[in-house]
Amino acid sequence: MNPTPHILHPDFTLNGLQFEAVEELLDFAGELRREGDDHEIGIGKFIQKWFNDKSYITVKTSGATGKSKKIRLEKQWMVNSAIATGTFFKLGAKTSALLCLPPNFIAGKMMLVRAMVLGWELHVVAPEKDALTQYDNDYNFAAMVPYQVLHSIKALAKVKKLIIGGGPISAALEEKLQQVPTEAFATYGMTETSTHIAVRRVNGPAKSDLYAALPNVKFDLDHRGCLVIHAPEILSEPIVTNDLVQLESPSSFRWLGRYDNLINSGGIKLFPEKIEEKLSAFIKLPFIITSEKDPELGERVILIFESDRSGSVPNYSEAFASLDTYERPKRVYSISKFPYTETGKIKRADVLQVLQRYR
């Protein structure tokens, strides 16, 4: 039988502090709220909400694929998700773990839940880009966004197992990860699923382009070829996503791109995310691949990059040479500032609206 949300594992520690009872942890959470830095205040607030008498937590979605909204997650679902992660990665009591993500989003909240439920020794630090480099500690487990990983490459040997989420891993970053001993995993999930429900290994002998399901998660496809998630222990009903995938088995898939981003150019279906992955090795500025109307092709591929520099557009001929003919952008545009979500993801739909104002 799974633990309930109001049970605190006796082996749980927070920055070296151990708590004899929930009441002692709640006192500490109150201190964090009164005297802590911003991330510590967020941790204090979450701990207090976790142990209140409500059966759910209210969280915000990222807003990367639409307007950010508040949703309810049952605490028991979050407990079940924590147990699934511990089982998949073989992380039991006394696992040393690093929390360097903001606690106001689901990824940071779930690191706290895993630690409290599974009895981890959690080290909490400010969510800075190079947080890992600032401490001498070694960790069994950590979670980061790609930007943090990029700024922590030289220190990653401190971490045995690393999950990376919150955005795509560029080809250049994935290449760097081949040189580190850390077991690095890309994650697939969303706020609604209490973070990841599938992972893929991005380095080492087990490297794969397939996402493998966590325990008690199964996959299916809808009529569009989009992923349907069946996870009765963390969802009240299946979730139909807008993620186009190639289903390899009921528990594994290859991610292709977003249905709402799909480009049909001259009858050829193109996935912007796959084109971006190829170009990321050449283009260092923030950019996206999207489309605009074309009288002959229906839609034509365009590249939009973020740059506040005026003048000529950089020469991307070498980058475009890496693409198939139909994938090559027919137009290149620049805007001074992309619209971003609070978690640093580019709002694709909003970028096109901004572009229209520039033209």
GROMACS .gro file of C-alpha atoms in nm:
model
  359
    1MET     CA    1   0.000   0.000   0.000
    2ASN     CA    2   0.136   0.341  -0.099
    3PRO     CA    3   0.215   0.601   0.168
    4THR     CA    4  -0.041   0.877   0.217
    5PRO     CA    5   0.046   1.246   0.171
    6HIS     CA    6   0.043   1.314   0.545
    7ILE     CA    7   0.313   1.056   0.624
    8LEU     CA    8   0.668   1.192   0.651
    9HIS     CA    9   0.942   0.936   0.588
   10PRO     CA   10   1.168   0.909   0.896
   11ASP     CA   11   1.485   0.924   0.683
   12PHE     CA   12   1.392   1.255   0.514
   13THR     CA   13   1.640   1.537   0.569
   14LEU     CA   14   1.642   1.892   0.434
   15ASN     CA   15   1.986   2.051   0.413
   16GLY     CA   16   2.105   1.812   0.682
   17LEU     CA   17   1.814   1.872   0.919
   18GLN     CA   18   1.605   1.576   1.033
   19PHE     CA   19   1.251   1.610   1.166
   20GLU     CA   20   1.099   1.389   1.435
   21ALA     CA   21   0.742   1.473   1.336
   22VAL     CA   22   0.538   1.664   1.079
   23GLU     CA   23   0.480   1.941   1.333
   24GLU     CA   24   0.855   2.000   1.358
   25LEU     CA   25   0.883   2.025   0.980
   26LEU     CA   26   0.589   2.269   0.971
   27ASP     CA   27   0.763   2.488   1.230
   28PHE     CA   28   1.070   2.492   1.007
   29ALA     CA   29   0.854   2.577   0.704
   30GLY     CA   30   0.718   2.875   0.897
   31GLU     CA   31   1.073   2.993   0.964
   32LEU     CA   32   1.156   2.966   0.594
   33ARG     CA   33   0.854   3.179   0.506
   34ARG     CA   34   0.949   3.445   0.759
   35GLU     CA   35   1.325   3.461   0.712
   36GLY     CA   36   1.419   3.278   0.392
   37ASP     CA   37   1.523   3.387   0.045
   38ASP     CA   38   1.268   3.373  -0.237
   39HIS     CA   39   1.317   3.003  -0.315
   40GLU     CA   40   1.314   2.915   0.056
   41ILE     CA   41   0.988   3.105   0.104
   42GLY     CA   42   0.840   2.899  -0.182
   43ILE     CA   43   0.955   2.577  -0.016
   44GLY     CA   44   0.804   2.682   0.316
   45LYS     CA   45   0.471   2.762   0.150
   46PHE     CA   46   0.460   2.429  -0.033
   47ILE     CA   47   0.540   2.224   0.278
   48GLN     CA   48   0.260   2.397   0.466
   49LYS     CA   49   0.014   2.329   0.183
   50TRP     CA   50   0.131   1.969   0.153
   51PHE     CA   51   0.043   1.894   0.514
   52ASN     CA   52  -0.284   2.090   0.533
   53ASP     CA   53  -0.622   1.916   0.540
   54LYS     CA   54  -0.690   1.948   0.167
   55SER     CA   55  -0.656   1.640  -0.055
   56TYR     CA   56  -0.515   1.838  -0.347
   57ILE     CA   57  -0.256   2.098  -0.445
   58THR     CA   58  -0.335   2.385  -0.685
   59VAL     CA   59  -0.060   2.437  -0.943
   60LYS     CA   60  -0.007   2.645  -1.257
   61THR     CA   61   0.061   2.496  -1.599
   62SER     CA   62   0.362   2.630  -1.786
   63GLY     CA   63   0.172   2.813  -2.061
   64ALA     CA   64   0.416   2.700  -2.332
   65THR     CA   65   0.141   2.563  -2.558
   66GLY     CA   66  -0.144   2.787  -2.448
   67LYS     CA   67  -0.255   3.019  -2.173
   68SER     CA   68  -0.124   2.924  -1.829
   69LYS     CA   69  -0.401   2.796  -1.606
   70LYS     CA   70  -0.449   2.668  -1.253
   71ILE     CA   71  -0.529   2.300  -1.206
   72ARG     CA   72  -0.579   2.068  -0.911
   73LEU     CA   73  -0.352   1.770  -0.851
   74GLU     CA   74  -0.455   1.515  -0.594
   75LYS     CA   75  -0.180   1.474  -0.338
   76GLN     CA   76  -0.212   1.096  -0.361
   77TRP     CA   77  -0.137   1.118  -0.735
   78MET     CA   78   0.180   1.310  -0.654
   79VAL     CA   79   0.277   1.047  -0.397
   80ASN     CA   80   0.221   0.774  -0.657
   81SER     CA   81   0.431   0.968  -0.909
   82ALA     CA   82   0.714   0.999  -0.655
   83ILE     CA   83   0.706   0.625  -0.590
   84ALA     CA   84   0.711   0.550  -0.964
   85THR     CA   85   1.023   0.767  -1.005
   86GLY     CA   86   1.193   0.599  -0.711
   87THR     CA   87   1.112   0.255  -0.852
   88PHE     CA   88   1.222   0.334  -1.209
   89PHE     CA   89   1.555   0.490  -1.108
   90LYS     CA   90   1.612   0.258  -0.809
   91LEU     CA   91   1.626   0.548  -0.562
   92GLY     CA   92   1.534   0.440  -0.211
   93ALA     CA   93   1.569   0.589   0.135
   94LYS     CA   94   1.881   0.799   0.207
   95THR     CA   95   1.922   0.892  -0.161
   96SER     CA   96   2.121   1.215  -0.176
   97ALA     CA   97   1.937   1.456  -0.407
   98LEU     CA   98   1.976   1.814  -0.524
   99LEU     CA   99   1.686   2.056  -0.560
  100CYS     CA  100   1.801   2.350  -0.773
  101LEU     CA  101   1.467   2.420  -0.946
  102PRO     CA  102   1.211   2.686  -0.846
  103PRO     CA  103   0.962   2.542  -0.595
  104ASN     CA  104   0.673   2.739  -0.745
  105PHE     CA  105   0.652   2.503  -1.046
  106ILE     CA  106   0.567   2.135  -1.054
  107ALA     CA  107   0.922   2.007  -1.112
  108GLY     CA  108   1.048   2.174  -0.795
  109LYS     CA  109   0.743   2.069  -0.594
  110MET     CA  110   0.785   1.707  -0.699
  111MET     CA  111   1.147   1.696  -0.586
  112LEU     CA  112   1.023   1.791  -0.241
  113VAL     CA  113   0.746   1.531  -0.253
  114ARG     CA  114   0.988   1.255  -0.359
  115ALA     CA  115   1.223   1.346  -0.077
  116MET     CA  116   0.951   1.353   0.190
  117VAL     CA  117   0.778   1.035   0.068
  118LEU     CA  118   1.086   0.826  -0.015
  119GLY     CA  119   1.313   0.946   0.265
  120TRP     CA  120   1.577   1.128   0.063
  121GLU     CA  121   1.856   1.349   0.194
  122LEU     CA  122   1.762   1.665   0.004
  123HIS     CA  123   2.002   1.953  -0.050
  124VAL     CA  124   1.813   2.269  -0.148
  125VAL     CA  125   1.994   2.557  -0.319
  126ALA     CA  126   1.892   2.871  -0.508
  127PRO     CA  127   1.770   2.790  -0.863
  128GLU     CA  128   2.065   2.952  -1.039
  129LYS     CA  129   2.202   2.851  -1.379
  130ASP     CA  130   2.527   2.715  -1.232
  131ALA     CA  131   2.401   2.598  -0.892
  132LEU     CA  132   2.579   2.262  -0.917
  133THR     CA  133   2.920   2.424  -0.959
  134GLN     CA  134   2.891   2.618  -0.632
  135TYR     CA  135   2.898   2.319  -0.394
  136ASP     CA  136   3.133   2.026  -0.333
  137ASN     CA  137   2.853   1.777  -0.258
  138ASP     CA  138   2.798   1.460  -0.458
  139TYR     CA  139   2.444   1.348  -0.540
  140ASN     CA  140   2.269   1.027  -0.639
  141PHE     CA  141   1.998   1.223  -0.818
  142ALA     CA  142   1.923   1.572  -0.951
  143ALA     CA  143   1.680   1.746  -1.184
  144MET     CA  144   1.768   2.043  -1.405
  145VAL     CA  145   1.652   2.238  -1.706
  146PRO     CA  146   1.878   2.233  -2.017
  147TYR     CA  147   2.012   2.583  -1.945
  148GLN     CA  148   2.139   2.469  -1.604
  149VAL     CA  149   2.290   2.154  -1.751
  150LEU     CA  150   2.478   2.359  -2.010
  151HIS     CA  151   2.631   2.574  -1.735
  152SER     CA  152   2.713   2.271  -1.519
  153ILE     CA  153   2.883   2.038  -1.768
  154LYS     CA  154   3.221   2.049  -1.592
  155ALA     CA  155   3.058   1.965  -1.257
  156LEU     CA  156   2.812   1.696  -1.369
  157ALA     CA  157   3.038   1.416  -1.246
  158LYS     CA  158   2.903   1.503  -0.899
  159VAL     CA  159   2.565   1.359  -1.003
  160LYS     CA  160   2.505   0.988  -1.066
  161LYS     CA  161   2.161   1.019  -1.226
  162LEU     CA  162   2.024   1.337  -1.382
  163ILE     CA  163   1.682   1.410  -1.530
  164ILE     CA  164   1.650   1.701  -1.772
  165GLY     CA  165   1.315   1.866  -1.844
  166GLY     CA  166   1.140   2.193  -1.904
  167GLY     CA  167   1.258   2.228  -2.264
  168PRO     CA  168   1.428   2.049  -2.552
  169ILE     CA  169   1.786   1.927  -2.526
  170SER     CA  170   1.976   2.074  -2.819
  171ALA     CA  171   2.198   1.859  -3.039
  172ALA     CA  172   2.501   2.051  -2.913
  173LEU     CA  173   2.412   1.987  -2.547
  174GLU     CA  174   2.340   1.621  -2.612
  175GLU     CA  175   2.683   1.591  -2.772
  176LYS     CA  176   2.846   1.744  -2.462
  177LEU     CA  177   2.660   1.495  -2.242
  178GLN     CA  178   2.835   1.207  -2.418
  179GLN     CA  179   3.157   1.312  -2.242
  180VAL     CA  180   3.026   1.293  -1.883
  181PRO     CA  181   2.991   0.985  -1.656
  182THR     CA  182   2.648   1.097  -1.531
  183GLU     CA  183   2.348   0.890  -1.641
  184ALA     CA  184   2.146   1.164  -1.813
  185PHE     CA  185   1.780   1.128  -1.905
  186ALA     CA  186   1.543   1.352  -2.102
  187THR     CA  187   1.195   1.356  -1.953
  188TYR     CA  188   0.849   1.368  -2.105
  189GLY     CA  189   0.559   1.494  -1.900
  190MET     CA  190   0.352   1.793  -1.801
  191THR     CA  191   0.204   1.960  -1.497
  192GLU     CA  192  -0.113   1.753  -1.536
  193THR     CA  193   0.087   1.429  -1.495
  194SER     CA  194   0.282   1.550  -1.189
  195THR     CA  195   0.596   1.593  -1.404
  196HIS     CA  196   0.750   1.310  -1.606
  197ILE     CA  197   0.572   0.991  -1.703
  198ALA     CA  198   0.840   0.877  -1.950
  199VAL     CA  199   1.216   0.918  -1.992
  200ARG     CA  200   1.486   0.844  -2.248
  201ARG     CA  201   1.857   0.799  -2.190
  202VAL     CA  202   2.058   1.063  -2.376
  203ASN     CA  203   2.412   0.934  -2.319
  204GLY     CA  204   2.613   0.621  -2.250
  205PRO     CA  205   2.568   0.269  -2.390
  206ALA     CA  206   2.192   0.279  -2.318
  207LYS     CA  207   2.139   0.600  -2.522
  208SER     CA  208   1.810   0.590  -2.711
  209ASP     CA  209   1.565   0.808  -2.901
  210LEU     CA  210   1.276   0.617  -2.744
  211TYR     CA  211   1.090   0.736  -2.435
  212ALA     CA  212   1.017   0.456  -2.189
  213ALA     CA  213   0.715   0.470  -1.958
  214LEU     CA  214   0.743   0.484  -1.581
  215PRO     CA  215   0.567   0.206  -1.385
  216ASN     CA  216   0.189   0.182  -1.430
  217VAL     CA  217   0.185   0.410  -1.736
  218LYS     CA  218   0.065   0.295  -2.080
  219PHE     CA  219   0.034   0.471  -2.414
  220ASP     CA  220  -0.205   0.476  -2.708
  221LEU     CA  221  -0.270   0.695  -3.014
  222ASP     CA  222  -0.573   0.899  -3.115
  223HIS     CA  223  -0.697   0.943  -3.473
  224ARG     CA  224  -0.440   1.219  -3.539
  225GLY     CA  225  -0.145   1.008  -3.430
  226CYS     CA  226  -0.116   1.199  -3.102
  227LEU     CA  227  -0.016   1.038  -2.774
  228VAL     CA  228  -0.283   0.926  -2.528
  229ILE     CA  229  -0.161   0.868  -2.171
  230HIS     CA  230  -0.320   0.602  -1.951
  231ALA     CA  231  -0.198   0.636  -1.593
  232PRO     CA  232  -0.474   0.548  -1.346
  233GLU     CA  233  -0.252   0.604  -1.042
  234ILE     CA  234  -0.182   0.969  -1.130
  235LEU     CA  235  -0.477   1.064  -1.353
  236SER     CA  236  -0.853   1.049  -1.305
  237GLU     CA  237  -0.892   0.978  -1.677
  238PRO     CA  238  -0.663   0.936  -1.981
  239ILE     CA  239  -0.500   1.250  -2.120
  240VAL     CA  240  -0.514   1.311  -2.495
  241THR     CA  241  -0.210   1.520  -2.585
  242ASN     CA  242  -0.115   1.722  -2.893
  243ASP     CA  243   0.219   1.540  -2.917
  244LEU     CA  244   0.268   1.349  -3.241
  245VAL     CA  245   0.460   1.030  -3.170
  246GLN     CA  246   0.565   0.705  -3.328
  247LEU     CA  247   0.437   0.438  -3.091
  248GLU     CA  248   0.685   0.151  -3.057
  249SER     CA  249   0.494  -0.041  -2.789
  250PRO     CA  250   0.229   0.029  -2.523
  251SER     CA  251   0.513   0.153  -2.301
  252SER     CA  252   0.749   0.334  -2.542
  253PHE     CA  253   0.736   0.597  -2.814
  254ARG     CA  254   0.948   0.820  -3.035
  255TRP     CA  255   0.853   1.188  -3.008
  256LEU     CA  256   0.803   1.368  -3.342
  257GLY     CA  257   0.663   1.710  -3.256
  258ARG     CA  258   0.352   1.906  -3.165
  259TYR     CA  259   0.035   1.860  -3.371
  260ASP     CA  260  -0.039   2.232  -3.343
  261ASN     CA  261   0.308   2.313  -3.483
  262LEU     CA  262   0.290   2.070  -3.776
  263ILE     CA  263   0.369   2.229  -4.114
  264ASN     CA  264   0.215   2.100  -4.439
  265SER     CA  265   0.434   2.240  -4.716
  266GLY     CA  266   0.344   2.121  -5.064
  267GLY     CA  267   0.185   1.808  -4.917
  268ILE     CA  268   0.494   1.723  -4.711
  269LYS     CA  269   0.440   1.706  -4.335
  270LEU     CA  270   0.724   1.871  -4.147
  271PHE     CA  271   0.797   1.882  -3.774
  272PRO     CA  272   0.946   2.218  -3.667
  273GLU     CA  273   1.102   2.066  -3.355
  274LYS     CA  274   1.301   1.817  -3.561
  275ILE     CA  275   1.426   2.092  -3.792
  276GLU     CA  276   1.523   2.301  -3.490
  277GLU     CA  277   1.715   2.006  -3.349
  278LYS     CA  278   1.926   1.990  -3.666
  279LEU     CA  279   1.984   2.366  -3.676
  280SER     CA  280   2.072   2.399  -3.308
  281ALA     CA  281   2.428   2.284  -3.381
  282PHE     CA  282   2.476   2.590  -3.605
  283ILE     CA  283   2.254   2.866  -3.468
  284LYS     CA  284   2.344   2.999  -3.125
  285LEU     CA  285   2.079   3.271  -3.100
  286PRO     CA  286   1.731   3.181  -2.970
  287PHE     CA  287   1.519   3.080  -3.271
  288ILE     CA  288   1.213   2.887  -3.381
  289ILE     CA  289   1.097   2.720  -3.700
  290THR     CA  290   0.738   2.790  -3.797
  291SER     CA  291   0.538   2.866  -4.113
  292GLU     CA  292   0.347   3.128  -4.303
  293LYS     CA  293   0.101   3.109  -4.591
  294ASP     CA  294   0.238   3.046  -4.938
  295PRO     CA  295   0.033   3.070  -5.262
  296GLU     CA  296   0.195   2.759  -5.412
  297LEU     CA  297   0.299   2.541  -5.116
  298GLY     CA  298   0.006   2.624  -4.889
  299GLU     CA  299   0.254   2.678  -4.604
  300ARG     CA  300   0.621   2.765  -4.629
  301VAL     CA  301   0.885   2.706  -4.365
  302ILE     CA  302   1.028   3.017  -4.202
  303LEU     CA  303   1.295   3.077  -3.939
  304ILE     CA  304   1.255   3.349  -3.677
  305PHE     CA  305   1.545   3.436  -3.450
  306GLU     CA  306   1.577   3.667  -3.154
  307SER     CA  307   1.826   3.949  -3.199
  308ASP     CA  308   1.833   4.313  -3.100
  309ARG     CA  309   2.103   4.379  -3.355
  310SER     CA  310   2.000   4.581  -3.659
  311GLY     CA  311   2.143   4.523  -4.004
  312SER     CA  312   2.182   4.223  -4.228
  313VAL     CA  313   2.061   3.874  -4.143
  314PRO     CA  314   2.342   3.628  -4.061
  315ASN     CA  315   2.438   3.381  -4.335
  316TYR     CA  316   2.285   3.047  -4.245
  317SER     CA  317   2.380   2.865  -4.565
  318GLU     CA  318   2.590   2.606  -4.379
  319ALA     CA  319   2.309   2.542  -4.133
  320PHE     CA  320   2.049   2.507  -4.408
  321ALA     CA  321   2.275   2.264  -4.594
  322SER     CA  322   2.219   2.019  -4.308
  323LEU     CA  323   1.845   2.010  -4.385
  324ASP     CA  324   1.642   1.819  -4.642
  325THR     CA  325   1.513   2.028  -4.932
  326TYR     CA  326   1.158   2.066  -4.799
  327GLU     CA  327   1.287   2.153  -4.450
  328ARG     CA  328   1.490   2.455  -4.558
  329PRO     CA  329   1.339   2.789  -4.452
  330LYS     CA  330   1.211   3.001  -4.737
  331ARG     CA  331   1.226   3.320  -4.530
  332VAL     CA  332   1.433   3.435  -4.230
  333TYR     CA  333   1.305   3.699  -3.989
  334SER     CA  334   1.433   3.853  -3.668
  335ILE     CA  335   1.259   4.021  -3.376
  336SER     CA  336   1.427   4.193  -3.084
  337LYS     CA  337   1.265   3.994  -2.803
  338PHE     CA  338   1.073   3.665  -2.795
  339PRO     CA  339   0.778   3.624  -2.560
  340TYR     CA  340   0.865   3.362  -2.296
  341THR     CA  341   0.674   3.169  -2.030
  342GLU     CA  342   0.772   3.200  -1.664
  343THR     CA  343   0.972   2.879  -1.704
  344GLY     CA  344   1.172   3.016  -1.999
  345LYS     CA  345   0.992   2.843  -2.287
  346ILE     CA  346   0.931   3.035  -2.609
  347LYS     CA  347   0.563   3.108  -2.676
  348ARG     CA  348   0.549   3.007  -3.041
  349ALA     CA  349   0.201   3.139  -3.118
  350ASP     CA  350   0.286   3.474  -2.961
  351VAL     CA  351   0.608   3.500  -3.165
  352LEU     CA  352   0.404   3.502  -3.488
  353GLN     CA  353   0.182   3.777  -3.349
  354VAL     CA  354   0.488   3.982  -3.257
  355LEU     CA  355   0.631   3.926  -3.606
  356GLN     CA  356   0.314   4.062  -3.766
  357ARG     CA  357   0.361   4.386  -3.571
  358TYR     CA  358   0.717   4.416  -3.704
  359ARG     CA  359   0.612   4.376  -4.068
   0.00000   0.00000   0.00000
